[in-house]
PDB file of C-alpha atoms in Angstrom:
ATOM      1  CA  MET U 262      33.188 155.466  53.007  1.00  0.00           C
ATOM      2  CA  CYS U 263      34.157 156.274  57.361  1.00  0.00           C
ATOM      3  CA  ALA U 264      32.263 159.102  56.644  1.00  0.00           C
ATOM      4  CA  ALA U 265      28.967 156.779  54.896  1.00  0.00           C
ATOM      5  CA  LEU U 266      29.957 154.532  57.998  1.00  0.00           C
ATOM      6  CA  LEU U 267      29.386 157.317  60.208  1.00  0.00           C
ATOM      7  CA  ARG U 268      26.373 158.525  58.768  1.00  0.00           C
ATOM      8  CA  ASP U 269      24.066 156.068  59.112  1.00  0.00           C
ATOM      9  CA  ARG U 270      24.969 155.704  62.871  1.00  0.00           C
ATOM     10  CA  LEU U 271      24.140 159.286  62.804  1.00  0.00           C
ATOM     11  CA  GLN U 272      20.492 158.581  61.566  1.00  0.00           C
ATOM     12  CA  TRP U 273      20.137 155.928  64.029  1.00  0.00           C
ATOM     13  CA  PHE U 274      20.537 158.883  66.836  1.00  0.00           C
ATOM     14  CA  TRP U 275      18.169 161.252  65.009  1.00  0.00           C
ATOM     15  CA  PRO U 276      16.414 159.421  62.234  1.00  0.00           C
ATOM     16  CA  ASP U 277      13.923 162.003  61.197  1.00  0.00           C
ATOM     17  CA  LEU U 278      14.637 165.681  61.763  1.00  0.00           C
ATOM     18  CA  ARG U 279      11.933 167.632  59.566  1.00  0.00           C
ATOM     19  CA  GLN U 280      11.323 170.928  60.248  1.00  0.00           C
ATOM     20  CA  GLN U 281      14.469 171.430  62.704  1.00  0.00           C
ATOM     21  CA  ARG U 282      17.509 173.674  63.089  1.00  0.00           C
ATOM     22  CA  VAL U 283      20.748 171.105  62.860  1.00  0.00           C
ATOM     23  CA  LEU U 284      24.370 173.079  63.874  1.00  0.00           C
ATOM     24  CA  GLY U 285      27.352 171.283  63.096  1.00  0.00           C
ATOM     25  CA  ILE U 286      30.758 172.461  64.459  1.00  0.00           C
ATOM     26  CA  GLY U 287      34.040 171.569  63.634  1.00  0.00           C
ATOM     27  CA  TYR U 288      34.210 170.462  60.412  1.00  0.00           C
ATOM     28  CA  THR U 289      31.134 168.813  59.846  1.00  0.00           C
ATOM     29  CA  GLN U 290      30.436 168.619  56.034  1.00  0.00           C
ATOM     30  CA  PRO U 291      30.780 164.907  55.186  1.00  0.00           C
ATOM     31  CA  TYR U 292      28.664 164.255  58.031  1.00  0.00           C
ATOM     32  CA  LEU U 293      25.700 166.605  57.803  1.00  0.00           C
ATOM     33  CA  GLY U 294      24.468 164.946  55.127  1.00  0.00           C
ATOM     34  CA  ALA U 295      22.884 162.404  56.880  1.00  0.00           C
ATOM     35  CA  TRP U 296      19.591 164.737  57.411  1.00  0.00           C
ATOM     36  CA  ARG U 297      20.545 167.514  54.502  1.00  0.00           C
ATOM     37  CA  GLY U 298      17.541 167.477  52.209  1.00  0.00           C
ATOM     38  CA  ARG U 299      14.823 165.582  54.455  1.00  0.00           C
ATOM     39  CA  GLY U 300      13.457 168.568  55.765  1.00  0.00           C
ATOM     40  CA  ALA U 301      15.823 170.085  58.157  1.00  0.00           C
ATOM     41  CA  LEU U 302      17.769 173.539  57.718  1.00  0.00           C
ATOM     42  CA  CYS U 303      21.552 172.266  58.750  1.00  0.00           C
ATOM     43  CA  VAL U 304      24.404 174.991  59.066  1.00  0.00           C
ATOM     44  CA  SER U 305      28.285 174.403  59.268  1.00  0.00           C
ATOM     45  CA  ALA U 306      30.498 176.360  61.737  1.00  0.00           C
ATOM     46  CA  VAL U 307      33.808 175.419  60.636  1.00  0.00           C
ATOM     47  CA  LEU U 308      36.332 176.750  63.543  1.00  0.00           C
ATOM     48  CA  GLY U 309      39.545 178.645  62.655  1.00  0.00           C
ATOM     49  CA  ARG U 310      42.189 175.819  61.700  1.00  0.00           C
ATOM     50  CA  HIS U 311      40.064 174.425  59.488  1.00  0.00           C
ATOM     51  CA  GLY U 312      39.667 177.390  57.330  1.00  0.00           C
ATOM     52  CA  SER U 313      41.811 176.052  55.000  1.00  0.00           C
ATOM     53  CA  ALA U 314      40.555 172.202  54.110  1.00  0.00           C
ATOM     54  CA  LEU U 315      37.161 174.194  53.016  1.00  0.00           C
ATOM     55  CA  MET U 316      39.344 176.616  51.124  1.00  0.00           C
ATOM     56  CA  THR U 317      40.568 174.046  49.749  1.00  0.00           C
ATOM     57  CA  LEU U 318      37.477 172.071  49.247  1.00  0.00           C
ATOM     58  CA  GLN U 319      35.554 174.988  47.022  1.00  0.00           C
ATOM     59  CA  GLN U 320      38.410 175.493  44.942  1.00  0.00           C
ATOM     60  CA  GLU U 321      38.431 171.723  44.081  1.00  0.00           C
ATOM     61  CA  GLY U 322      35.596 172.139  41.447  1.00  0.00           C
ATOM     62  CA  GLY U 323      33.211 173.416  44.082  1.00  0.00           C
ATOM     63  CA  ARG U 324      31.859 170.256  45.256  1.00  0.00           C
ATOM     64  CA  LEU U 325      30.260 172.141  48.293  1.00  0.00           C
ATOM     65  CA  PRO U 326      26.650 171.636  48.091  1.00  0.00           C
ATOM     66  CA  PRO U 327      24.528 174.824  46.922  1.00  0.00           C
ATOM     67  CA  GLU U 328      22.131 174.499  49.667  1.00  0.00           C
ATOM     68  CA  GLU U 329      25.117 174.637  52.857  1.00  0.00           C
ATOM     69  CA  ARG U 330      24.778 177.168  55.145  1.00  0.00           C
ATOM     70  CA  THR U 331      28.616 177.339  55.999  1.00  0.00           C
ATOM     71  CA  CYS U 332      30.124 180.192  58.272  1.00  0.00           C
ATOM     72  CA  LEU U 333      33.835 180.461  59.496  1.00  0.00           C
ATOM     73  CA  VAL U 334      33.647 180.842  63.333  1.00  0.00           C
ATOM     74  CA  ASP U 335      35.968 181.285  66.771  1.00  0.00           C
ATOM     75  CA  ALA U 336      35.489 178.125  68.934  1.00  0.00           C
ATOM     76  CA  GLN U 337      35.124 180.911  72.269  1.00  0.00           C
ATOM     77  CA  HIS U 338      32.159 183.030  70.456  1.00  0.00           C
ATOM     78  CA  LEU U 339      29.671 181.475  68.462  1.00  0.00           C
ATOM     79  CA  PRO U 340      28.221 183.664  65.982  1.00  0.00           C
ATOM     80  CA  PHE U 341      24.334 182.438  66.891  1.00  0.00           C
ATOM     81  CA  GLY U 342      21.613 183.281  68.979  1.00  0.00           C
ATOM     82  CA  ASP U 343      20.808 181.971  72.374  1.00  0.00           C
ATOM     83  CA  GLU U 344      18.321 178.331  71.898  1.00  0.00           C
ATOM     84  CA  ALA U 345      18.933 178.588  68.566  1.00  0.00           C
ATOM     85  CA  PHE U 346      19.220 175.218  67.491  1.00  0.00           C
ATOM     86  CA  ASP U 347      17.397 171.499  68.116  1.00  0.00           C
ATOM     87  CA  ARG U 348      20.689 169.300  67.175  1.00  0.00           C
ATOM     88  CA  ILE U 349      24.307 170.216  67.451  1.00  0.00           C
ATOM     89  CA  LEU U 350      26.716 168.034  65.864  1.00  0.00           C
ATOM     90  CA  LEU U 351      30.518 168.264  66.870  1.00  0.00           C
ATOM     91  CA  VAL U 352      33.208 166.564  65.168  1.00  0.00           C
ATOM     92  CA  HIS U 353      36.697 167.642  64.597  1.00  0.00           C
ATOM     93  CA  ALA U 354      36.245 169.972  67.349  1.00  0.00           C
ATOM     94  CA  LEU U 355      38.041 168.723  70.052  1.00  0.00           C
ATOM     95  CA  GLN U 356      41.703 169.975  70.730  1.00  0.00           C
ATOM     96  CA  ASP U 357      42.037 169.119  74.219  1.00  0.00           C
ATOM     97  CA  GLU U 358      40.364 169.079  77.797  1.00  0.00           C
ATOM     98  CA  GLU U 359      40.334 173.128  78.109  1.00  0.00           C
ATOM     99  CA  GLN U 360      39.462 174.030  74.537  1.00  0.00           C
ATOM    100  CA  ALA U 361      36.743 171.426  74.940  1.00  0.00           C
ATOM    101  CA  VAL U 362      34.947 172.754  78.046  1.00  0.00           C
ATOM    102  CA  THR U 363      34.971 176.476  76.212  1.00  0.00           C
ATOM    103  CA  LEU U 364      33.877 174.818  72.703  1.00  0.00           C
ATOM    104  CA  LEU U 365      31.305 172.902  74.995  1.00  0.00           C
ATOM    105  CA  ARG U 366      29.762 175.656  76.889  1.00  0.00           C
ATOM    106  CA  ALA U 367      29.627 178.291  74.056  1.00  0.00           C
ATOM    107  CA  ALA U 368      27.641 175.407  72.146  1.00  0.00           C
ATOM    108  CA  GLY U 369      25.346 175.004  75.300  1.00  0.00           C
ATOM    109  CA  ARG U 370      24.496 177.701  74.877  1.00  0.00           C
ATOM    110  CA  VAL U 371      22.747 177.754  71.645  1.00  0.00           C
ATOM    111  CA  LEU U 372      21.059 174.540  72.410  1.00  0.00           C
ATOM    112  CA  ARG U 373      18.054 174.819  73.061  1.00  0.00           C
ATOM    113  CA  ASP U 374      17.360 173.575  76.329  1.00  0.00           C
ATOM    114  CA  ASP U 375      15.184 170.120  75.082  1.00  0.00           C
ATOM    115  CA  GLY U 376      17.523 169.830  72.406  1.00  0.00           C
ATOM    116  CA  ARG U 377      20.361 166.830  72.055  1.00  0.00           C
ATOM    117  CA  MET U 378      24.360 166.940  70.943  1.00  0.00           C
ATOM    118  CA  VAL U 379      26.359 164.463  69.210  1.00  0.00           C
ATOM    119  CA  LEU U 380      29.527 164.398  69.436  1.00  0.00           C
ATOM    120  CA  ILE U 381      32.313 161.785  68.171  1.00  0.00           C
ATOM    121  CA  VAL U 382      36.045 161.597  68.924  1.00  0.00           C
ATOM    122  CA  PRO U 383      38.346 159.109  68.720  1.00  0.00           C
ATOM    123  CA  ASN U 384      38.862 156.075  71.698  1.00  0.00           C
ATOM    124  CA  TRP U 385      42.082 156.291  73.655  1.00  0.00           C
ATOM    125  CA  PHE U 386      41.977 152.698  72.294  1.00  0.00           C
ATOM    126  CA  GLY U 387      44.335 152.527  69.949  1.00  0.00           C
ATOM    127  CA  GLY U 388      41.540 154.895  67.872  1.00  0.00           C
ATOM    128  CA  ARG U 389      43.985 157.582  66.471  1.00  0.00           C
ATOM    129  CA  LEU U 390      46.227 154.659  65.331  1.00  0.00           C
ATOM    130  CA  ARG U 391      43.695 152.273  63.765  1.00  0.00           C
ATOM    131  CA  GLN U 392      42.189 155.537  62.142  1.00  0.00           C
ATOM    132  CA  ARG U 393      45.439 156.052  60.508  1.00  0.00           C
ATOM    133  CA  GLY U 394      44.859 158.425  57.092  1.00  0.00           C
ATOM    134  CA  THR U 395      42.069 159.670  57.910  1.00  0.00           C
ATOM    135  CA  PRO U 396      41.578 163.106  59.863  1.00  0.00           C
ATOM    136  CA  PHE U 397      40.725 161.297  63.279  1.00  0.00           C
ATOM    137  CA  ALA U 398      44.550 160.408  63.347  1.00  0.00           C
ATOM    138  CA  GLN U 399      45.133 163.735  64.733  1.00  0.00           C
ATOM    139  CA  GLU U 400      42.408 164.598  66.679  1.00  0.00           C
ATOM    140  CA  THR U 401      42.876 164.041  70.920  1.00  0.00           C
ATOM    141  CA  ALA U 402      42.039 160.717  72.119  1.00  0.00           C
ATOM    142  CA  PHE U 403      39.572 160.538  75.005  1.00  0.00           C
ATOM    143  CA  THR U 404      39.223 157.533  77.007  1.00  0.00           C
ATOM    144  CA  ARG U 405      35.721 157.080  78.877  1.00  0.00           C
ATOM    145  CA  GLY U 406      37.075 159.119  82.216  1.00  0.00           C
ATOM    146  CA  SER U 407      38.387 162.407  80.662  1.00  0.00           C
ATOM    147  CA  LEU U 408      35.107 162.602  78.769  1.00  0.00           C
ATOM    148  CA  ARG U 409      32.659 162.276  81.522  1.00  0.00           C
ATOM    149  CA  ARG U 410      35.137 165.527  83.108  1.00  0.00           C
ATOM    150  CA  VAL U 411      34.793 167.652  80.161  1.00  0.00           C
ATOM    151  CA  LEU U 412      31.092 166.762  80.254  1.00  0.00           C
ATOM    152  CA  ALA U 413      30.769 167.592  83.617  1.00  0.00           C
ATOM    153  CA  HIS U 414      32.980 170.714  83.616  1.00  0.00           C
ATOM    154  CA  ALA U 415      30.391 171.749  80.480  1.00  0.00           C
ATOM    155  CA  MET U 416      27.255 171.248  82.337  1.00  0.00           C
ATOM    156  CA  LEU U 417      26.683 168.368  80.133  1.00  0.00           C
ATOM    157  CA  HIS U 418      24.951 164.939  80.822  1.00  0.00           C
ATOM    158  CA  VAL U 419      25.649 161.958  78.747  1.00  0.00           C
ATOM    159  CA  GLU U 420      22.232 160.083  77.205  1.00  0.00           C
ATOM    160  CA  ARG U 421      23.192 157.646  74.817  1.00  0.00           C
ATOM    161  CA  ARG U 422      26.755 156.110  73.468  1.00  0.00           C
ATOM    162  CA  ASP U 423      27.899 154.293  70.887  1.00  0.00           C
ATOM    163  CA  GLU U 424      30.799 153.212  68.569  1.00  0.00           C
ATOM    164  CA  ALA U 425      31.834 152.668  65.418  1.00  0.00           C
ATOM    165  CA  LEU U 426      34.951 151.424  62.845  1.00  0.00           C
ATOM    166  CA  PHE U 427      36.554 148.818  64.788  1.00  0.00           C
ATOM    167  CA  LEU U 428      38.789 147.783  62.195  1.00  0.00           C
ATOM    168  CA  PRO U 429      41.690 149.718  61.347  1.00  0.00           C
ATOM    169  CA  ALA U 430      40.459 152.262  58.027  1.00  0.00           C
ATOM    170  CA  GLY U 431      42.340 150.739  55.433  1.00  0.00           C
ATOM    171  CA  GLN U 432      40.371 147.325  55.710  1.00  0.00           C
ATOM    172  CA  GLY U 433      36.563 148.223  57.448  1.00  0.00           C
ATOM    173  CA  CYS U 434      36.242 151.440  55.322  1.00  0.00           C
ATOM    174  CA  THR U 435      37.053 149.104  52.034  1.00  0.00           C
ATOM    175  CA  SER U 436      32.424 148.477  51.331  1.00  0.00           C
ATOM    176  CA  LEU U 437      29.774 150.145  53.481  1.00  0.00           C
ATOM    177  CA  GLN U 438      28.459 146.689  54.307  1.00  0.00           C
ATOM    178  CA  ARG U 439      31.653 145.286  54.929  1.00  0.00           C
ATOM    179  CA  GLY U 440      32.082 148.300  57.301  1.00  0.00           C
ATOM    180  CA  GLN U 441      28.669 147.575  58.871  1.00  0.00           C
ATOM    181  CA  ALA U 442      29.403 144.034  59.330  1.00  0.00           C
ATOM    182  CA  SER U 443      32.608 144.972  61.493  1.00  0.00           C
ATOM    183  CA  ASP U 444      30.461 147.395  63.460  1.00  0.00           C
ATOM    184  CA  ILE U 445      28.250 144.677  64.562  1.00  0.00           C
ATOM    185  CA  ALA U 446      30.774 141.900  65.582  1.00  0.00           C
ATOM    186  CA  GLY U 447      33.015 144.131  67.178  1.00  0.00           C
ATOM    187  CA  LYS U 448      29.975 145.059  69.332  1.00  0.00           C
ATOM    188  CA  VAL U 449      29.463 141.600  70.290  1.00  0.00           C
ATOM    189  CA  LEU U 450      32.893 140.609  70.229  1.00  0.00           C
ATOM    190  CA  SER U 451      34.715 143.491  71.991  1.00  0.00           C
ATOM    191  CA  PRO U 452      32.410 145.558  73.337  1.00  0.00           C
ATOM    192  CA  GLY U 453      34.138 149.091  74.255  1.00  0.00           C
ATOM    193  CA  LEU U 454      36.783 148.953  71.547  1.00  0.00           C
ATOM    194  CA  GLY U 455      35.639 150.994  68.772  1.00  0.00           C
ATOM    195  CA  SER U 456      38.125 152.736  67.405  1.00  0.00           C
ATOM    196  CA  LEU U 457      35.285 156.277  67.550  1.00  0.00           C
ATOM    197  CA  ARG U 458      33.322 156.860  70.159  1.00  0.00           C
ATOM    198  CA  LEU U 459      29.951 158.025  69.272  1.00  0.00           C
ATOM    199  CA  VAL U 460      28.406 160.593  72.373  1.00  0.00           C
ATOM    200  CA  GLU U 461      24.959 161.540  72.264  1.00  0.00           C
ATOM    201  CA  VAL U 462      24.350 164.921  75.530  1.00  0.00           C
ATOM    202  CA  VAL U 463      21.455 166.943  76.536  1.00  0.00           C
ATOM    203  CA  LYS U 464      21.953 169.958  79.064  1.00  0.00           C
ATOM    204  CA  ASP U 465      22.354 169.165  82.792  1.00  0.00           C
ATOM    205  CA  VAL U 466      20.223 171.069  84.536  1.00  0.00           C
ATOM    206  CA  TYR U 467      21.020 169.989  87.877  1.00  0.00           C
ATOM    207  CA  SER U 468      24.820 170.839  87.517  1.00  0.00           C
ATOM    208  CA  ALA U 469      25.228 174.230  88.816  1.00  0.00           C
ATOM    209  CA  ARG U 470      26.695 174.493  92.125  1.00  0.00           C
ATOM    210  CA  PRO U 471      25.957 177.569  94.364  1.00  0.00           C
ATOM    211  CA  LEU U 472      29.046 179.431  95.613  1.00  0.00           C
ATOM    212  CA  PRO U 473      29.589 178.822  99.406  1.00  0.00           C
ATOM    213  CA  VAL U 474      28.480 181.922 101.613  1.00  0.00           C
ATOM    214  CA  ALA U 475      30.207 181.982 104.210  1.00  0.00           C
ATOM    215  CA  GLU U 476      34.323 181.919 104.345  1.00  0.00           C
ATOM    216  CA  ARG U 477      35.844 178.536 105.113  1.00  0.00           C
ATOM    217  CA  LYS U 478      37.975 178.350 107.948  1.00  0.00           C
ATOM    218  CA  VAL U 479      41.100 177.009 109.099  1.00  0.00           C
ATOM    219  CA  TRP U 480      40.663 173.435 111.016  1.00  0.00           C
ATOM    220  CA  PHE U 481      42.483 175.088 113.714  1.00  0.00           C
ATOM    221  CA  SER U 482      40.548 178.113 114.098  1.00  0.00           C
ATOM    222  CA  LYS U 483      38.646 177.115 117.106  1.00  0.00           C
ATOM    223  CA  MET U 484      42.173 176.401 118.875  1.00  0.00           C
ATOM    224  CA  MET U 485      43.281 180.196 118.226  1.00  0.00           C
ATOM    225  CA  VAL U 486      42.471 182.444 121.157  1.00  0.00           C
ATOM    226  CA  PRO U 487      42.377 186.451 120.536  1.00  0.00           C
ATOM    227  CA  VAL U 488      44.823 188.358 123.014  1.00  0.00           C
ATOM    228  CA  GLN U 489      44.431 191.601 124.118  1.00  0.00           C
ATOM    229  CA  ASP U 490      47.126 194.580 122.844  1.00  0.00           C
ATOM    230  CA  ALA U 491      49.267 191.127 120.801  1.00  0.00           C
TER     231      ALA U 491
END
């Protein structure tokens, strides 16, 4: 039910992706259904730490859709060409700030210059606590400042933000209608306190900073006078 609520929010970000290529990084099988079967080519890149979950999913009766294109990847080396995808979704993918920057830079390489990327991460303000019993409880939680810092290092820029699942998973995910109603009420009564952050980002073409040409000098270097035969 939580996955269904998130698919609803993802369709709000990207309602029509016909004839476009979508890459899911991390563990995105439950969420790519927002566009699967609607004219989009969906590819799921499962990170190594989720490989056992993928094998379990295949062994439990083959619940993986037959049209699903899935591969096991390394966070530092995505096996795709440059600018191969129009949209990228990251769920259960970010461990810490250093790993997040590495993965986001690799994702930016395979994203088109005019493409867009959505990240779903737990909120630092009780996000993991309210998502107890779901995979998000083991994810790294980000504040708005820490996420902004990670995106800046990865040369990405925030376009839109959203939040979801204001109630604990045991209460807010009992039905789709209850979850949608609680999310609407939460955005009105307590904005910024959703347990999950959804952030849409694009490439920041102005983020490149030139290296200094001249070596920096110590502030007291002008006071130093060379002495002959010293």
